[in-house]
Amino acid sequence: WKTFVNMMHWSPRRQSSWVQLAGHQGNFQLSDGGKVLKLYSEVEARCLDWLMRDQLRPFVPQYHGLVTSGDHSYIRLDDLLSGLKRPVIMDCKMGVRTYQEEELMKAQTKPILRNDMYQKMMKIDSTAPSAEEHAQKGVTKWRYLQWRDTSSSTATLGFRIEGIMVGLDKAYHARLQALSETLKESSFFRTHEVIGSSLLFVHDHSSKASVWMIDFGKTTPVPDTHQLRHNVPWAKGSREDGYLIGLASLTSSLSQAITLASWQQEESSGGERTGVFTQED
């Protein structure tokens, strides 16, 4: 919880800030009419087409089909920051894993040493590679994928903060609760393995705030005879993603933040409180 609080600070990014988060650099172009263009992915386009007809439509950026620009094709989406003044954002990667089962199988059957992934591990934690991996200056993709998720909050809490924000608000909490209820009714959610998808938190200084589901490039349908629960731990072959585990953890953390902010506000205005904890506790 302390880590969650300490990670929150101002993000002085401009109108295009949400497209620069979580490795999106180069995948987006700003478009006219309050739209953005995202580099085409057949998997994501299929998901968005379904979502436009699903109960989750109010929680997803409006999808306006495909466009071609130069040599590339793009998905055309609403710009979620359009009309906001000095927007502040946070990107939360959802679920207990960020890799698909197909990636796992491929990585296990072809254990090739990757120097680039070794270097990524070293930049974050030089003690993470084993003595053998240090000597080889390489790790397998499967080893890297496991380390990436277990070294963050992904495996334990079911969400990982990719960007930063300030101004936790009750509007966020209400939006997350509404999303949770809608997910229970969504046919798309029951029948799709949601991997690598994020929740994008957006607010500005006029108190406009919302939460959006984004990034469906690794979200795939499960067989017709299979439906996912999304609230149980993943086991190889289950295709469970733990999305609801992450959503529950995130909602709980946000609820605690709102309570803490209320206490601090009361304290600063001269009110008294008893029997409560502070951040230092």
Short mmCIF file of C-alpha atoms in Angstrom, two decimals:
data_model
loop_
_atom_site.label_atom_id
_atom_site.label_comp_id
_atom_site.label_asym_id
_atom_site.label_seq_id
_atom_site.Cartn_x
_atom_site.Cartn_y
_atom_site.Cartn_z
CA TRP A 1 0.00 0.00 0.00
CA LYS A 2 2.84 2.41 0.83
CA THR A 3 4.38 1.64 -2.57
CA PHE A 4 1.05 2.39 -4.26
CA VAL A 5 0.79 5.75 -2.49
CA ASN A 6 4.41 6.70 -3.13
CA MET A 7 4.11 6.03 -6.88
CA MET A 8 1.47 8.73 -7.31
CA HIS A 9 2.64 12.16 -8.47
CA TRP A 10 1.95 14.69 -11.19
CA SER A 11 2.29 13.66 -14.82
CA PRO A 12 2.88 16.89 -16.79
CA ARG A 13 2.14 15.30 -20.15
CA ARG A 14 0.26 16.92 -22.99
CA GLN A 15 -2.82 15.92 -24.98
CA SER A 16 -1.13 12.83 -26.46
CA SER A 17 0.15 11.54 -23.10
CA TRP A 18 -1.90 8.34 -22.93
CA VAL A 19 -0.37 7.06 -26.16
CA GLN A 20 3.12 7.39 -24.68
CA LEU A 21 2.50 5.11 -21.71
CA ALA A 22 3.43 1.47 -21.21
CA GLY A 23 5.45 0.93 -24.35
CA HIS A 24 3.01 2.53 -26.77
CA GLN A 25 5.58 4.88 -28.30
CA GLY A 26 5.44 4.72 -32.07
CA ASN A 27 2.15 2.81 -32.17
CA PHE A 28 -0.10 5.88 -32.22
CA GLN A 29 -0.73 8.98 -34.27
CA LEU A 30 -2.98 11.86 -33.33
CA SER A 31 -5.86 12.36 -35.75
CA ASP A 32 -8.42 15.11 -36.29
CA GLY A 33 -11.87 15.29 -34.76
CA GLY A 34 -10.81 14.07 -31.31
CA LYS A 35 -9.52 10.72 -32.58
CA VAL A 36 -6.26 8.77 -32.41
CA LEU A 37 -4.86 6.18 -34.78
CA LYS A 38 -3.38 3.01 -33.29
CA LEU A 39 -1.23 0.67 -35.35
CA TYR A 40 -3.46 -2.10 -36.72
CA SER A 41 -3.70 -5.45 -34.95
CA GLU A 42 -6.10 -8.03 -36.34
CA VAL A 43 -6.65 -9.48 -32.85
CA GLU A 44 -7.45 -6.09 -31.33
CA ALA A 45 -9.67 -5.05 -34.23
CA ARG A 46 -11.77 -8.21 -33.77
CA CYS A 47 -12.07 -7.51 -30.04
CA LEU A 48 -13.12 -3.91 -30.57
CA ASP A 49 -15.69 -4.88 -33.18
CA TRP A 50 -17.25 -7.31 -30.67
CA LEU A 51 -17.03 -4.83 -27.80
CA MET A 52 -18.97 -2.22 -29.75
CA ARG A 53 -21.90 -4.67 -29.57
CA ASP A 54 -21.28 -5.79 -25.98
CA GLN A 55 -22.40 -4.59 -22.55
CA LEU A 56 -18.86 -3.28 -22.04
CA ARG A 57 -19.16 -0.67 -24.79
CA PRO A 58 -19.45 2.29 -22.33
CA PHE A 59 -16.09 1.29 -20.81
CA VAL A 60 -14.14 1.03 -24.06
CA PRO A 61 -12.91 3.82 -26.39
CA GLN A 62 -15.32 4.24 -29.29
CA TYR A 63 -14.03 2.28 -32.31
CA HIS A 64 -14.38 3.94 -35.72
CA GLY A 65 -12.98 1.24 -38.00
CA LEU A 66 -9.74 1.07 -39.96
CA VAL A 67 -7.85 3.72 -41.89
CA THR A 68 -4.69 3.62 -44.00
CA SER A 69 -1.94 6.19 -43.68
CA GLY A 70 1.15 5.76 -45.82
CA ASP A 71 2.25 2.14 -45.72
CA HIS A 72 0.45 1.34 -42.48
CA SER A 73 -3.08 0.50 -41.39
CA TYR A 74 -4.51 1.90 -38.18
CA ILE A 75 -7.40 1.36 -35.80
CA ARG A 76 -9.29 4.66 -35.34
CA LEU A 77 -10.36 5.35 -31.75
CA ASP A 78 -11.72 8.19 -29.68
CA ASP A 79 -8.96 10.23 -28.03
CA LEU A 80 -9.74 9.70 -24.35
CA LEU A 81 -8.02 12.98 -23.44
CA SER A 82 -9.96 15.11 -25.89
CA GLY A 83 -11.51 18.13 -24.19
CA LEU A 84 -9.59 17.67 -20.94
CA LYS A 85 -7.37 20.43 -19.54
CA ARG A 86 -3.95 19.36 -18.28
CA PRO A 87 -4.96 15.68 -18.09
CA VAL A 88 -3.41 13.35 -15.53
CA ILE A 89 -3.30 9.63 -16.29
CA MET A 90 -2.38 6.21 -14.94
CA ASP A 91 -2.10 2.95 -16.87
CA CYS A 92 -2.76 -0.26 -14.88
CA LYS A 93 -1.93 -3.58 -16.53
CA MET A 94 -4.65 -6.02 -15.46
CA GLY A 95 -4.57 -9.74 -14.64
CA VAL A 96 -2.24 -12.17 -12.88
CA ARG A 97 -0.08 -12.70 -15.98
CA THR A 98 0.92 -10.63 -18.99
CA TYR A 99 1.85 -13.48 -21.34
CA GLN A 100 -0.41 -15.74 -23.39
CA GLU A 101 -0.36 -19.49 -22.95
CA GLU A 102 0.80 -19.76 -26.57
CA GLU A 103 3.81 -17.60 -25.68
CA LEU A 104 4.54 -19.88 -22.75
CA MET A 105 4.43 -23.04 -24.86
CA LYS A 106 6.65 -21.53 -27.56
CA ALA A 107 9.15 -20.24 -25.01
CA GLN A 108 9.35 -23.64 -23.32
CA THR A 109 9.76 -25.61 -26.55
CA LYS A 110 12.38 -23.24 -27.95
CA PRO A 111 14.51 -22.15 -24.96
CA ILE A 112 16.72 -19.67 -26.80
CA LEU A 113 18.96 -17.44 -24.69
CA ARG A 114 18.05 -13.78 -25.11
CA ASN A 115 20.65 -11.12 -24.36
CA ASP A 116 18.12 -8.30 -24.76
CA MET A 117 15.91 -9.73 -22.01
CA TYR A 118 18.95 -10.29 -19.82
CA GLN A 119 19.84 -6.62 -20.21
CA LYS A 120 16.28 -5.60 -19.28
CA MET A 121 16.53 -7.66 -16.09
CA MET A 122 19.90 -6.12 -15.27
CA LYS A 123 18.58 -2.57 -15.63
CA ILE A 124 15.88 -3.25 -13.05
CA ASP A 125 17.65 -5.68 -10.71
CA SER A 126 21.25 -6.75 -11.28
CA THR A 127 20.84 -9.55 -8.73
CA ALA A 128 17.89 -11.16 -10.56
CA PRO A 129 19.86 -13.33 -13.04
CA SER A 130 21.47 -16.49 -11.71
CA ALA A 131 25.23 -17.03 -11.77
CA GLU A 132 24.79 -19.18 -14.88
CA GLU A 133 22.70 -16.50 -16.59
CA HIS A 134 25.31 -13.89 -15.72
CA ALA A 135 27.99 -16.07 -17.28
CA GLN A 136 25.91 -16.64 -20.42
CA LYS A 137 24.67 -13.03 -20.45
CA GLY A 138 21.31 -14.34 -21.54
CA VAL A 139 17.97 -15.63 -20.23
CA THR A 140 15.19 -17.57 -21.91
CA LYS A 141 11.96 -15.77 -22.75
CA TRP A 142 10.03 -18.02 -20.36
CA ARG A 143 12.38 -17.11 -17.52
CA TYR A 144 12.05 -13.42 -18.34
CA LEU A 145 8.23 -13.53 -18.56
CA GLN A 146 7.99 -15.26 -15.19
CA TRP A 147 10.44 -12.87 -13.57
CA ARG A 148 8.69 -9.79 -14.97
CA ASP A 149 5.33 -10.73 -13.49
CA THR A 150 6.53 -12.18 -10.17
CA SER A 151 8.84 -9.22 -9.51
CA SER A 152 5.92 -6.80 -9.83
CA SER A 153 2.44 -6.77 -8.32
CA THR A 154 1.01 -8.64 -11.33
CA ALA A 155 1.27 -12.14 -9.88
CA THR A 156 0.17 -11.20 -6.35
CA LEU A 157 -2.37 -8.39 -6.73
CA GLY A 158 -3.48 -8.95 -10.30
CA PHE A 159 -2.58 -5.46 -11.50
CA ARG A 160 0.58 -3.54 -12.26
CA ILE A 161 0.96 0.23 -12.43
CA GLU A 162 2.59 1.19 -15.74
CA GLY A 163 2.10 4.95 -15.57
CA ILE A 164 1.45 7.47 -12.82
CA MET A 165 -1.34 9.75 -11.60
CA VAL A 166 -2.40 12.07 -8.80
CA GLY A 167 -5.86 13.05 -7.55
CA LEU A 168 -7.54 9.81 -6.47
CA ASP A 169 -11.25 10.51 -6.67
CA LYS A 170 -14.53 8.89 -5.72
CA ALA A 171 -15.47 9.06 -9.39
CA TYR A 172 -12.77 6.47 -10.12
CA HIS A 173 -14.10 4.18 -7.42
CA ALA A 174 -17.65 4.43 -8.72
CA ARG A 175 -16.47 3.76 -12.27
CA LEU A 176 -14.57 0.64 -11.16
CA GLN A 177 -17.61 -0.66 -9.30
CA ALA A 178 -19.78 -0.08 -12.36
CA LEU A 179 -17.21 -1.88 -14.52
CA SER A 180 -17.17 -4.84 -12.14
CA GLU A 181 -20.95 -5.20 -12.39
CA THR A 182 -20.91 -4.87 -16.17
CA LEU A 183 -18.19 -7.50 -16.56
CA LYS A 184 -20.51 -10.02 -14.90
CA GLU A 185 -23.05 -9.45 -17.69
CA SER A 186 -20.61 -9.27 -20.61
CA SER A 187 -20.63 -12.13 -23.10
CA PHE A 188 -17.31 -10.85 -24.46
CA PHE A 189 -15.67 -11.10 -21.04
CA ARG A 190 -16.96 -14.62 -20.36
CA THR A 191 -15.55 -15.92 -23.63
CA HIS A 192 -12.19 -14.13 -23.91
CA GLU A 193 -8.78 -14.59 -22.30
CA VAL A 194 -7.87 -10.99 -21.48
CA ILE A 195 -4.07 -10.72 -21.48
CA GLY A 196 -1.98 -7.54 -21.42
CA SER A 197 -5.04 -5.31 -21.29
CA SER A 198 -4.96 -2.12 -19.22
CA LEU A 199 -7.28 0.18 -17.38
CA LEU A 200 -6.56 3.79 -18.26
CA PHE A 201 -7.38 6.28 -15.50
CA VAL A 202 -7.90 9.83 -16.76
CA HIS A 203 -8.78 13.04 -14.94
CA ASP A 204 -8.12 16.75 -15.29
CA HIS A 205 -8.18 19.81 -13.09
CA SER A 206 -11.88 20.46 -13.66
CA SER A 207 -12.63 17.19 -11.77
CA LYS A 208 -13.60 15.22 -14.87
CA ALA A 209 -12.55 11.62 -14.26
CA SER A 210 -13.07 8.26 -15.94
CA VAL A 211 -11.61 4.77 -16.36
CA TRP A 212 -11.35 2.96 -19.70
CA MET A 213 -10.47 -0.55 -20.81
CA ILE A 214 -7.72 -0.41 -23.45
CA ASP A 215 -5.19 -2.65 -25.24
CA PHE A 216 -6.72 -5.86 -26.60
CA GLY A 217 -3.87 -6.98 -28.85
CA LYS A 218 -3.34 -10.19 -26.83
CA THR A 219 -6.99 -10.84 -25.96
CA THR A 220 -8.26 -14.01 -27.63
CA PRO A 221 -11.50 -16.03 -27.57
CA VAL A 222 -11.62 -19.37 -25.78
CA PRO A 223 -13.21 -22.51 -27.33
CA ASP A 224 -17.00 -22.44 -27.62
CA THR A 225 -17.38 -25.04 -24.86
CA HIS A 226 -15.30 -23.03 -22.39
CA GLN A 227 -16.16 -20.00 -20.26
CA LEU A 228 -13.72 -18.19 -18.01
CA ARG A 229 -14.29 -17.11 -14.40
CA HIS A 230 -11.47 -14.50 -14.28
CA ASN A 231 -11.38 -14.65 -10.46
CA VAL A 232 -9.30 -17.77 -9.83
CA PRO A 233 -5.51 -18.31 -9.97
CA TRP A 234 -4.03 -19.33 -13.28
CA ALA A 235 -2.93 -22.91 -13.90
CA LYS A 236 -1.30 -24.01 -17.13
CA GLY A 237 -4.00 -24.88 -19.63
CA SER A 238 -6.84 -23.15 -17.75
CA ARG A 239 -6.51 -19.90 -19.73
CA GLU A 240 -7.69 -18.03 -16.64
CA ASP A 241 -6.28 -14.50 -16.56
CA GLY A 242 -7.18 -13.28 -13.07
CA TYR A 243 -8.64 -10.02 -14.40
CA LEU A 244 -11.24 -9.82 -11.63
CA ILE A 245 -8.57 -10.52 -9.01
CA GLY A 246 -6.74 -7.43 -10.20
CA LEU A 247 -9.91 -5.35 -10.39
CA ALA A 248 -10.85 -6.28 -6.81
CA SER A 249 -7.34 -5.44 -5.55
CA LEU A 250 -7.32 -2.14 -7.39
CA THR A 251 -10.79 -1.16 -6.17
CA SER A 252 -9.83 -2.01 -2.59
CA SER A 253 -6.63 0.04 -2.82
CA LEU A 254 -8.55 2.98 -4.22
CA SER A 255 -11.11 2.70 -1.45
CA GLN A 256 -8.31 2.84 1.13
CA ALA A 257 -6.83 5.88 -0.60
CA ILE A 258 -10.17 7.70 -0.49
CA THR A 259 -10.52 6.91 3.22
CA LEU A 260 -6.97 8.07 3.93
CA ALA A 261 -7.53 11.30 2.00
CA SER A 262 -10.72 11.97 3.98
CA TRP A 263 -8.87 11.48 7.26
CA GLN A 264 -6.10 13.79 6.17
CA GLN A 265 -8.61 16.41 5.08
CA GLU A 266 -10.40 16.23 8.43
CA GLU A 267 -7.09 16.49 10.26
CA SER A 268 -5.94 19.51 8.25
CA SER A 269 -9.27 21.27 8.91
CA GLY A 270 -8.92 20.75 12.64
CA GLY A 271 -11.04 17.63 13.01
CA GLU A 272 -10.05 14.77 15.29
CA ARG A 273 -9.95 11.09 14.54
CA THR A 274 -9.26 8.09 16.73
CA GLY A 275 -8.53 4.43 16.21
CA VAL A 276 -7.18 4.85 12.66
CA PHE A 277 -3.84 4.26 10.97
CA THR A 278 -1.60 6.72 9.18
CA GLN A 279 0.62 6.05 6.19
CA GLU A 280 3.55 5.59 8.59
CA ASP A 281 1.65 2.83 10.43
#
